[in-house]
Short mmCIF file of C-alpha atoms in Angstrom, two decimals:
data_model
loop_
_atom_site.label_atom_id
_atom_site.label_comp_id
_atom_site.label_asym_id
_atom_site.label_seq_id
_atom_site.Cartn_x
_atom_site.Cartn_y
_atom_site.Cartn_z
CA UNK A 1 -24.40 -22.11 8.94
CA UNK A 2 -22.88 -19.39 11.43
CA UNK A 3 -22.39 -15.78 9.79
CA UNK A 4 -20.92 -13.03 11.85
CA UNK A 5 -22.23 -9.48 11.34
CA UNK A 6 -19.85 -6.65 12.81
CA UNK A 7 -22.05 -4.21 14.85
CA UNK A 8 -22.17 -1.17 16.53
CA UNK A 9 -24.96 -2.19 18.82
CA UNK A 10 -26.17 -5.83 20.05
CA UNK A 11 -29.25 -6.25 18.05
CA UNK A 12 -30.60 -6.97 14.28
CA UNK A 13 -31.21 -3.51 14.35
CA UNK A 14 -27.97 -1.95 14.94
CA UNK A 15 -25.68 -0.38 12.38
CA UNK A 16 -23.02 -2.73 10.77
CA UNK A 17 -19.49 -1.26 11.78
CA UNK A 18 -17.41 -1.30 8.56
CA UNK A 19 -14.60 -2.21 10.74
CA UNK A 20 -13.66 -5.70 11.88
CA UNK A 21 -11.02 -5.92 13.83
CA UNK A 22 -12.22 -2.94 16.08
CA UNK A 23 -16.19 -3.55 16.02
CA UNK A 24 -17.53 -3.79 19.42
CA UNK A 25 -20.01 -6.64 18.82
CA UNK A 26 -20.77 -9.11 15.86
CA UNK A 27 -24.36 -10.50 15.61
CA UNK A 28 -24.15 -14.02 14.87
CA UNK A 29 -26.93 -15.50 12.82
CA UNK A 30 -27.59 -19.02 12.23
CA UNK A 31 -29.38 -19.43 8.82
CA UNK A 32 -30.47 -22.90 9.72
CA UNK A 33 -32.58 -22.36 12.93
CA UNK A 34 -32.90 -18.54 12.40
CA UNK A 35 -31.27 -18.14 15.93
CA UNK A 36 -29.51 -15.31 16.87
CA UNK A 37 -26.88 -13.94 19.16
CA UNK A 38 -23.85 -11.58 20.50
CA UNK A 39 -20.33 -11.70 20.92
CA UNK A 40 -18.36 -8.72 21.98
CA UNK A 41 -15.71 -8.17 20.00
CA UNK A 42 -12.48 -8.52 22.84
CA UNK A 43 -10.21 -8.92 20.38
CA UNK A 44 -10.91 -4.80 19.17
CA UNK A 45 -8.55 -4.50 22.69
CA UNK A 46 -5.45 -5.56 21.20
CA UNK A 47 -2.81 -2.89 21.13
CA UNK A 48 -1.90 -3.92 17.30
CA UNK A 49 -3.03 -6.35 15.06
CA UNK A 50 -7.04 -6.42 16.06
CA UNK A 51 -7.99 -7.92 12.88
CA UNK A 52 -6.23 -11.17 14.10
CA UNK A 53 -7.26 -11.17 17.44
CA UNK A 54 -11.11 -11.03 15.77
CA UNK A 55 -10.36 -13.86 13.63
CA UNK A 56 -9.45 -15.99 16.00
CA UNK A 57 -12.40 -14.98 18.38
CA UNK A 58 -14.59 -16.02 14.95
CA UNK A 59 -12.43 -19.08 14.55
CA UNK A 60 -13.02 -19.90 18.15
CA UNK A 61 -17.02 -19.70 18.60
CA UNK A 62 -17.42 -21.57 14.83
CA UNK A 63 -18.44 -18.97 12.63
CA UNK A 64 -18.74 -20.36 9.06
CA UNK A 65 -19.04 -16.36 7.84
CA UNK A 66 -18.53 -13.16 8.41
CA UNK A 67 -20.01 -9.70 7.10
CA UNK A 68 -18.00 -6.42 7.11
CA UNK A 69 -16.75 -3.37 5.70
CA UNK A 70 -13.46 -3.75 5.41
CA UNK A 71 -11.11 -6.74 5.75
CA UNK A 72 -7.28 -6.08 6.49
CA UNK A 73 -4.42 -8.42 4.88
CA UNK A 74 -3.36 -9.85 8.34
CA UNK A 75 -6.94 -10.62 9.37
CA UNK A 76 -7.74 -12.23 5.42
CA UNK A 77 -5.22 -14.53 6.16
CA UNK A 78 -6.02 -15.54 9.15
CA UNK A 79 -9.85 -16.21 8.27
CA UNK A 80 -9.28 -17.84 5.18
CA UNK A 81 -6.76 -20.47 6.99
CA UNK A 82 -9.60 -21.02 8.91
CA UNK A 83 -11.89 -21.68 5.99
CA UNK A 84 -14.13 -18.39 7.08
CA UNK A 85 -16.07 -16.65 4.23
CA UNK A 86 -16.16 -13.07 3.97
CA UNK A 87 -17.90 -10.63 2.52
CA UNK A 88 -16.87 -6.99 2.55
CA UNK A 89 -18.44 -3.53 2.07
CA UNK A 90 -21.24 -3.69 4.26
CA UNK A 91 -23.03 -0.96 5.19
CA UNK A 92 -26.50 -0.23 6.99
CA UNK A 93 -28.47 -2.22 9.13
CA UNK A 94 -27.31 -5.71 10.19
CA UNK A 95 -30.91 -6.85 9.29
CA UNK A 96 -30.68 -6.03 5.76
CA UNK A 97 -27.45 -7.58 5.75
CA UNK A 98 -28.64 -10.85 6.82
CA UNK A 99 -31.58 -10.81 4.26
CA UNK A 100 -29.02 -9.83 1.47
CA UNK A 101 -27.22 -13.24 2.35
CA UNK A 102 -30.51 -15.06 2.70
CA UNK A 103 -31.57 -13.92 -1.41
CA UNK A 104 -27.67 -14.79 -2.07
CA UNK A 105 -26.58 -10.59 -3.34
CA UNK A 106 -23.34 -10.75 -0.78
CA UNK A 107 -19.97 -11.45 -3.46
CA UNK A 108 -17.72 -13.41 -1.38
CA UNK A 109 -13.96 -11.33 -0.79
CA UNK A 110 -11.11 -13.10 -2.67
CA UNK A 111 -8.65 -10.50 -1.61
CA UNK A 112 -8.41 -8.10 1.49
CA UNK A 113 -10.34 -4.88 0.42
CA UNK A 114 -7.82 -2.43 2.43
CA UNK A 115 -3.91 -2.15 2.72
CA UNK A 116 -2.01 -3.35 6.30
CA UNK A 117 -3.54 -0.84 9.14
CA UNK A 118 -3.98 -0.30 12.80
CA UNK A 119 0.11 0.62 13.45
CA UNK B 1 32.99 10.51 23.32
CA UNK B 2 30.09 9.88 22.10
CA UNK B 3 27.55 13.20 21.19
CA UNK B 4 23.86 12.36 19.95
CA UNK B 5 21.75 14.39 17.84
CA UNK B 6 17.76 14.66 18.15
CA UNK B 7 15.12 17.33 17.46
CA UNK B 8 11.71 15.72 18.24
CA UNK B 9 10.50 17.06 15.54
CA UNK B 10 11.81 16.35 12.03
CA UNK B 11 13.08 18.43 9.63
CA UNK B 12 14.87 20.87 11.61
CA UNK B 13 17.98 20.18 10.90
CA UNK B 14 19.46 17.30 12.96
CA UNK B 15 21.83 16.11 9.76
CA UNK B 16 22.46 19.36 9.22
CA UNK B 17 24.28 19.81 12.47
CA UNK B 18 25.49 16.18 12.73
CA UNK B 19 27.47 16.33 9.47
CA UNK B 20 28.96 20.06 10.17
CA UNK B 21 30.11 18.67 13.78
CA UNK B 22 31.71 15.30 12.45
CA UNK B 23 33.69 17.30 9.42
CA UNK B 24 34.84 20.29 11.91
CA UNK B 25 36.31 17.56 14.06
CA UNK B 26 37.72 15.55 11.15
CA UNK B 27 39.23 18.69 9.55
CA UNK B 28 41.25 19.29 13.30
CA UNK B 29 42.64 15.74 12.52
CA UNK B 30 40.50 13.93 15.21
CA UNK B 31 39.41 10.52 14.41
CA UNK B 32 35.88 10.54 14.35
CA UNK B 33 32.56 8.80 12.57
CA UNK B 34 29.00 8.92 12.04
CA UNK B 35 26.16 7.01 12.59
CA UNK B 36 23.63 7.63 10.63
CA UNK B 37 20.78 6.28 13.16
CA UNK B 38 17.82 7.50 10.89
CA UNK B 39 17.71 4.26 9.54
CA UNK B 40 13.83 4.94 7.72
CA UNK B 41 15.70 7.62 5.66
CA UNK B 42 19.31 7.62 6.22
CA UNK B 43 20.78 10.73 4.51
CA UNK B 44 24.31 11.44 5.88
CA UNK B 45 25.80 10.17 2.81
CA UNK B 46 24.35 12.93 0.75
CA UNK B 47 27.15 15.15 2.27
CA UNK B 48 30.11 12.82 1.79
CA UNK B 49 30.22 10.82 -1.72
CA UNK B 50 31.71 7.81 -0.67
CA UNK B 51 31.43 4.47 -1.81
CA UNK B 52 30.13 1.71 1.01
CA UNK B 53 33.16 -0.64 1.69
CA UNK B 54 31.36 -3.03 3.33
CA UNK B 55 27.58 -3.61 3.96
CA UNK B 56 25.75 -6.09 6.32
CA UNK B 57 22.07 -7.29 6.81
CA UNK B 58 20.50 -6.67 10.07
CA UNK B 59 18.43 -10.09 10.94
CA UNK B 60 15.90 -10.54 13.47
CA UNK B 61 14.55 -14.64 14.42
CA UNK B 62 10.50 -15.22 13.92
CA UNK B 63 8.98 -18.02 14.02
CA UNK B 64 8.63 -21.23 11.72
CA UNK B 65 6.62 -23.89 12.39
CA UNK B 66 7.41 -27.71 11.70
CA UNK B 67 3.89 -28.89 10.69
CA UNK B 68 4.95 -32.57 10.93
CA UNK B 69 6.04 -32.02 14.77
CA UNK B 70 2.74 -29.48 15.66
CA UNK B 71 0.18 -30.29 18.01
CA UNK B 72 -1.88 -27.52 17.84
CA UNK B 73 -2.05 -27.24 21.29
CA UNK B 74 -2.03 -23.08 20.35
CA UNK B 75 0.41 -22.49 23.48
CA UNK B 76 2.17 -20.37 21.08
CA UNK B 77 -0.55 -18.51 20.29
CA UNK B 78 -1.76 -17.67 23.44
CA UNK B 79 1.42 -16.63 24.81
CA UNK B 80 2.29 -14.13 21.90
CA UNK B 81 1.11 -10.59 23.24
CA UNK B 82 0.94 -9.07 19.56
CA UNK B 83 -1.29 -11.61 17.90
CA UNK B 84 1.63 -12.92 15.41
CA UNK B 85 0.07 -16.66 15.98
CA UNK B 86 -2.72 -17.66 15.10
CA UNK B 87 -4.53 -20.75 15.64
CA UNK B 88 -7.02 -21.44 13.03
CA UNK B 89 -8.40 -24.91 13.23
CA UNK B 90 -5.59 -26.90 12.18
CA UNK B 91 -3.48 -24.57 10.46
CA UNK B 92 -0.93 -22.28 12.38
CA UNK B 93 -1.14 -18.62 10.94
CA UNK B 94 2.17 -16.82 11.23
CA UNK B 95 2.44 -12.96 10.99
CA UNK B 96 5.99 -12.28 10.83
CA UNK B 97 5.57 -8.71 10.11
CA UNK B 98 3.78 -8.49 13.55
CA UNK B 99 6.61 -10.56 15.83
CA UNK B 100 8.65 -8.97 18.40
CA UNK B 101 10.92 -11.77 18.13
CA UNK B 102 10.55 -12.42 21.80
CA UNK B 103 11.37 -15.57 21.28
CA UNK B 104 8.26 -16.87 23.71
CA UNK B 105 6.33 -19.01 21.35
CA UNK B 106 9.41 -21.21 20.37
CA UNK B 107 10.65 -21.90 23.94
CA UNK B 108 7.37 -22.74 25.15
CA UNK B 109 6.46 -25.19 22.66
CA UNK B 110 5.76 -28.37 24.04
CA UNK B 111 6.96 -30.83 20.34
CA UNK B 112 10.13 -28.61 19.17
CA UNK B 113 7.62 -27.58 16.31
CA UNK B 114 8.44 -24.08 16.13
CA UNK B 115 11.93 -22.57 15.40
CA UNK B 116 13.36 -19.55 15.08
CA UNK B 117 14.14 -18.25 11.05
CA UNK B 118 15.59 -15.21 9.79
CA UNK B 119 13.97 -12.41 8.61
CA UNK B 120 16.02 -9.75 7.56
CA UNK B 121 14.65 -6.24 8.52
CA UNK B 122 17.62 -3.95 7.20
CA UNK B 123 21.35 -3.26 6.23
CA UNK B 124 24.32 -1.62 7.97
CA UNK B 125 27.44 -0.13 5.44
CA UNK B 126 30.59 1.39 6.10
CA UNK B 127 31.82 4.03 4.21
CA UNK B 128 35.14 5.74 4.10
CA UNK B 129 35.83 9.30 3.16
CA UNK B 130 39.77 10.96 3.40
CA UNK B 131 38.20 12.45 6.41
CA UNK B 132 35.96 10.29 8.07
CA UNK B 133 34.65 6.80 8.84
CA UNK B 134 30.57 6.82 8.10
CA UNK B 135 28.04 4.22 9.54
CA UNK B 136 24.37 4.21 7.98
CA UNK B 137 21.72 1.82 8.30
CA UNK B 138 18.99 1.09 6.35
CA UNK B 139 15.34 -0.17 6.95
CA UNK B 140 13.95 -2.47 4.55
CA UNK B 141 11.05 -1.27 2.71
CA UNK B 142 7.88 -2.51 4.01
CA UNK B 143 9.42 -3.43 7.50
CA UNK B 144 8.58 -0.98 10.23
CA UNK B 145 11.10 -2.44 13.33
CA UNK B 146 13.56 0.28 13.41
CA UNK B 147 15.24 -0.12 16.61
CA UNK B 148 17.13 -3.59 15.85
CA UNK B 149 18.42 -1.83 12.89
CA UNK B 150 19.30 1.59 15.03
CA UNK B 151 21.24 -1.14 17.18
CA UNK B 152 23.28 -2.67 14.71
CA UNK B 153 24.74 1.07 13.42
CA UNK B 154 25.99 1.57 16.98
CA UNK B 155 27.46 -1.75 17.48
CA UNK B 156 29.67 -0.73 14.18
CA UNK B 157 31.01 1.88 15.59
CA UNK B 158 34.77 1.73 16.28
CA UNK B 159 35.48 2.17 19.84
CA UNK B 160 38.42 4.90 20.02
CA UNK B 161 36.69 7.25 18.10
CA UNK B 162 34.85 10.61 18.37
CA UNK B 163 31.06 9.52 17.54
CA UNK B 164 28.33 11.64 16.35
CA UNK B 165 24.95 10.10 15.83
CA UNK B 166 22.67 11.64 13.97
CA UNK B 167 19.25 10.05 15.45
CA UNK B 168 15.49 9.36 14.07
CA UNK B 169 13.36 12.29 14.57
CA UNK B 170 10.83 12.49 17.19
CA UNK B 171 10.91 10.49 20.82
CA UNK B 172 9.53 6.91 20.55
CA UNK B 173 11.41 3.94 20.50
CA UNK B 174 14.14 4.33 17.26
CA UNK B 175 15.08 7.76 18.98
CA UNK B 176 15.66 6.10 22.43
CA UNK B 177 17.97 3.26 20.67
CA UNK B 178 19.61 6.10 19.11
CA UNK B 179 20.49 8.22 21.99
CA UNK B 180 20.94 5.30 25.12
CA UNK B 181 24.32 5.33 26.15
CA UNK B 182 24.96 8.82 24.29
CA UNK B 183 27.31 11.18 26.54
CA UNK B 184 25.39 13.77 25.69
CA UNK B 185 22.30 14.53 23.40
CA UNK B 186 22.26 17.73 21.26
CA UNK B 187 18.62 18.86 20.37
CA UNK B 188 18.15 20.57 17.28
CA UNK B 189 14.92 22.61 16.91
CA UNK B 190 13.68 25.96 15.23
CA UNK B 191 12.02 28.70 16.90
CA UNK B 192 8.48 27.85 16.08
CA UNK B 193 4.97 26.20 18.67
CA UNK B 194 5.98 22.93 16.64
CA UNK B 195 9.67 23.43 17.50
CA UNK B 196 8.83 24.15 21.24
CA UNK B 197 6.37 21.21 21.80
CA UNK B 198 8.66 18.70 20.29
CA UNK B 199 11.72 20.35 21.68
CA UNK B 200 9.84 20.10 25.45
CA UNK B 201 9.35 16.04 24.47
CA UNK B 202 12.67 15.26 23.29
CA UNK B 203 13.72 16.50 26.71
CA UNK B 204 11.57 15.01 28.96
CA UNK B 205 12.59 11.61 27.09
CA UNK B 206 16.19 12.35 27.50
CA UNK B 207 15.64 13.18 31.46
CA UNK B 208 13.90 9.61 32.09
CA UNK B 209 17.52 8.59 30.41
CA UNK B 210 19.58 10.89 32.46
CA UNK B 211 21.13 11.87 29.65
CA UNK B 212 22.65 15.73 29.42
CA UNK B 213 21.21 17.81 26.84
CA UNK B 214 21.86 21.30 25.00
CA UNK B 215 20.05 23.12 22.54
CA UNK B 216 20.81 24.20 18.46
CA UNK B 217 18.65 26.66 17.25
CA UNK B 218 18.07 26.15 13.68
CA UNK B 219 16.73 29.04 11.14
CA UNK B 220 16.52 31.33 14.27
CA UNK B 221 15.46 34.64 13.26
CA UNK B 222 15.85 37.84 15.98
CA UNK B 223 13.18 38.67 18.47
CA UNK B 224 11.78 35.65 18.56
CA UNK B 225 12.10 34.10 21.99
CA UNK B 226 10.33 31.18 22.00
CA UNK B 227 12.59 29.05 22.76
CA UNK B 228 15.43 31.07 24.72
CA UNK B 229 12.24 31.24 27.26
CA UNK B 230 11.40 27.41 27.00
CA UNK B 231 15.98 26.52 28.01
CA UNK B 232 15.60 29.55 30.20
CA UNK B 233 12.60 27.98 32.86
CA UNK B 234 13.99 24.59 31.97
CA UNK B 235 18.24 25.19 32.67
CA UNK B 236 18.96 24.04 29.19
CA UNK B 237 22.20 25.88 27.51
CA UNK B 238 21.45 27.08 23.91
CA UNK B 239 25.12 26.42 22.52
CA UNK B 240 24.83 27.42 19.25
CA UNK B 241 22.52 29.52 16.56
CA UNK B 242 22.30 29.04 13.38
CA UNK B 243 20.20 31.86 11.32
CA UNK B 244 17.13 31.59 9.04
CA UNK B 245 19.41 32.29 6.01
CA UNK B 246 18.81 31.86 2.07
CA UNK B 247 22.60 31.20 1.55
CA UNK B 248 22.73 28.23 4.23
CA UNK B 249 19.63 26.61 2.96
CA UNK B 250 20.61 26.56 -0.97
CA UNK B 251 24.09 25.33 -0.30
CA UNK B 252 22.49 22.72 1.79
CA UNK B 253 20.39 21.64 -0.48
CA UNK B 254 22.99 21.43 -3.39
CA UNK B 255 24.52 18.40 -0.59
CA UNK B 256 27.07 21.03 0.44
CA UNK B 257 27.57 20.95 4.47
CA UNK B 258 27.73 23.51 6.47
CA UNK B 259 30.85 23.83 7.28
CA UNK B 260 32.33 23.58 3.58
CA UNK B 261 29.66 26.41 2.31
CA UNK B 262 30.85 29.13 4.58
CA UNK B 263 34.56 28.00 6.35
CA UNK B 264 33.24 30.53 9.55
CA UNK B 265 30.79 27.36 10.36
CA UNK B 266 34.03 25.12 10.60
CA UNK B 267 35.05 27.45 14.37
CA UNK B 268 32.02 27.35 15.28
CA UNK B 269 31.05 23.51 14.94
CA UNK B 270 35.12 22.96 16.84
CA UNK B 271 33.53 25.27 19.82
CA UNK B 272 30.68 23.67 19.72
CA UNK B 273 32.35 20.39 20.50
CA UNK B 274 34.36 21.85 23.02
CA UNK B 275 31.72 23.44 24.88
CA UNK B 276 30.52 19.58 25.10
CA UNK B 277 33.13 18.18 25.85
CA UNK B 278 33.12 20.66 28.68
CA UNK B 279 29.77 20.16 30.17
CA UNK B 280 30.63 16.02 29.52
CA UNK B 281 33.64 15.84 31.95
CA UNK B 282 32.08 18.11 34.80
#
């Protein structure tokens, strides 16, 4: 399994960004082999609409997750189409993000946790 | 004719002046009407009391896909420049609150899968007063694609007449719909930094559209020269004044124009058109 982390910086290390649609990178974990790496984040270039530019940038390199702050309405619909999981409030390091999915404490987002943005 | 009204900055008064103008040329008999281009909060109609005799929804085509005809080759995804496609494994994501309505995505499609569906964005209604023929549009809440709606008010307009339209504030794309094609653009502003720097973008804007322009000051107050330097440097003409006055703003805010609150207003707003029309056929 693929989860996305949205990051400030390219390592475990780095700060999660609470945005997704405008993160720079996301640090992809694979819980299965423990492997790790980085995607920038080209769809935080888009003029409008970000959040779906990022979900299909996570829909394109298989992600079967993704870890954030906050998920927009546009970009909910989007990943859920896609059969993404999300989880939402975030904050800290993207290492203790990963080990709060590993011991299962991450509540998978039904809904979008903020109103349309980015206009 | 056909006279615009902007300010760059809202709230100074751009109805104000729009409705005053339209009723002192309707009170000299001349057939005239106004649009009422400030389609996210149309409020000429405040100032006339007249029932809509006829009311029309502005459209705009988006998208809709045919899932028994769709590939998913995501052509129409990747040629939509504001994300309003998505491909998501085999489901097409469509964001019609996003679409330009460029029409790209259904005329590239390789199967006939996508075609284009209404969405309605706004209304346009016509009202009629003894005086004077009114046009106002309408957003629709939750839609934020003004200019399409902006459009439809001017193309209700009835050719042979006077037209005033009173515009969107600021200078970004609503405003320009507004004001295209305008003989001339009057700018309404008030003697304030805010005023000035809005004033000096409205008429940079209406340069790039070679579009003649004169100032109203609004709620001017004596001494202050703000923006008698800013027309001054620039070779704007400041046509008319209208003073920072209790009386002018509680009549106005009882839905009483100008004009009717104080008949002196009515000479004024007639001169004012004149010195247009003036400066127009130069």
């Amino acid at each position: 399994m693929k989860v996305a982390i949205s990051a400030s910086g390219k390592t475990l290390d780095s700060e999660v960004n609470p945005r997704l649609g405008r993160c720079e990178y996301f640090i992809v974990y694979n819980m299965a082999t423990g492997e790790q790496s980085v995607i920038e984040n080209t769809g935080r270039f888009s003029q409008g609409s970000a959040g779906i530019a990022t979900a299909k940038l996570l829909n394109d390199q298989q992600v079967d997750a993704v870890i954030t702050g906050n998920v927009g309405p546009n970009a909910f619909s989007a990943l859920a189409a896609a059969g993404i999981v999300m989880y939402t409030g975030a904050t800290g390091k993207v290492s203790e993000m990963v080990e709060k999915f590993k011991l299962g404490q991450l509540t998978e987002a039904k809904f979008p946790n903020v109103g349309p943005h980015g206009r | 004719m056909i006279i615009s009204v902007a300010s760059g900055k809202g709230g100074t008064g751009k109805t104000l002046v729009a409705t005053s103008l339209a009723l002192s040329l309707a009170y000299e008999q001349k057939p005239v009407q106004l649009l009422d281009c400030d389609v996210e909060e149309p409020n000429a109609h405040i100032f006339f009391k007249a029932q809509p005799v006829s009311e029309r929804t502005v459209s705009l085509p988006v998208p809709k896909v045919n899932y028994e005809k769709c590939q998913y080759c995501g052509k129409c995804a990747e040629v939509c420049q504001f994300n309003a496609i998505a491909l998501m494994k085999r489901t097409l994501v469509i964001f019609p609150d996003v679409c330009h309505s460029c029409g790209g995505c259904w005329h590239l499609c390789p199967t006939g899968a996508l075609e284009p569906a209404a969405r309605e964005v706004g209304t346009v209604s016509v009202s009629q007063t003894a005086d004077l023929r009114l046009v106002s549009g309408r957003l629709k809440l939750g839609t934020h694609i003004s200019p399409p709606v902006v459009k439809a008010v001017r193309e209700t307009a009835e050719r042979d007449y006077i037209t005033i339209i009173d515009g969107p504030p600021g200078s970004s794309c609503p405003v320009m719909a507004a004001v295209t094609d305008t003989d001339y653009c009057l700018l309404v502003t008030e003697p304030t930094p805010f005023g000035l720097n809005d004033l000096a973008l409205a008429v940079d804007m209406l340069r790039v559209l070679k579009i003649p322009c004169g100032v109203v000051i609004n709620r001017d107050m004596p001494g202050n020269q703000i923006i008698d330097r800013f027309c001054a440097e620039n070779g704007i003409n400041i046509l008319l004044r209208i003073p920072f006055q209790t009386e002018i703003a509680r009549a106005y805010a009882k839905g009483i124009p100008l004009v009717d609150s104080d008949k002196i207003w009515r000479d004024k707003f007639y001169n004012l058109y004149h010195q247009i029309s003036g400066e127009v056929s130069q």
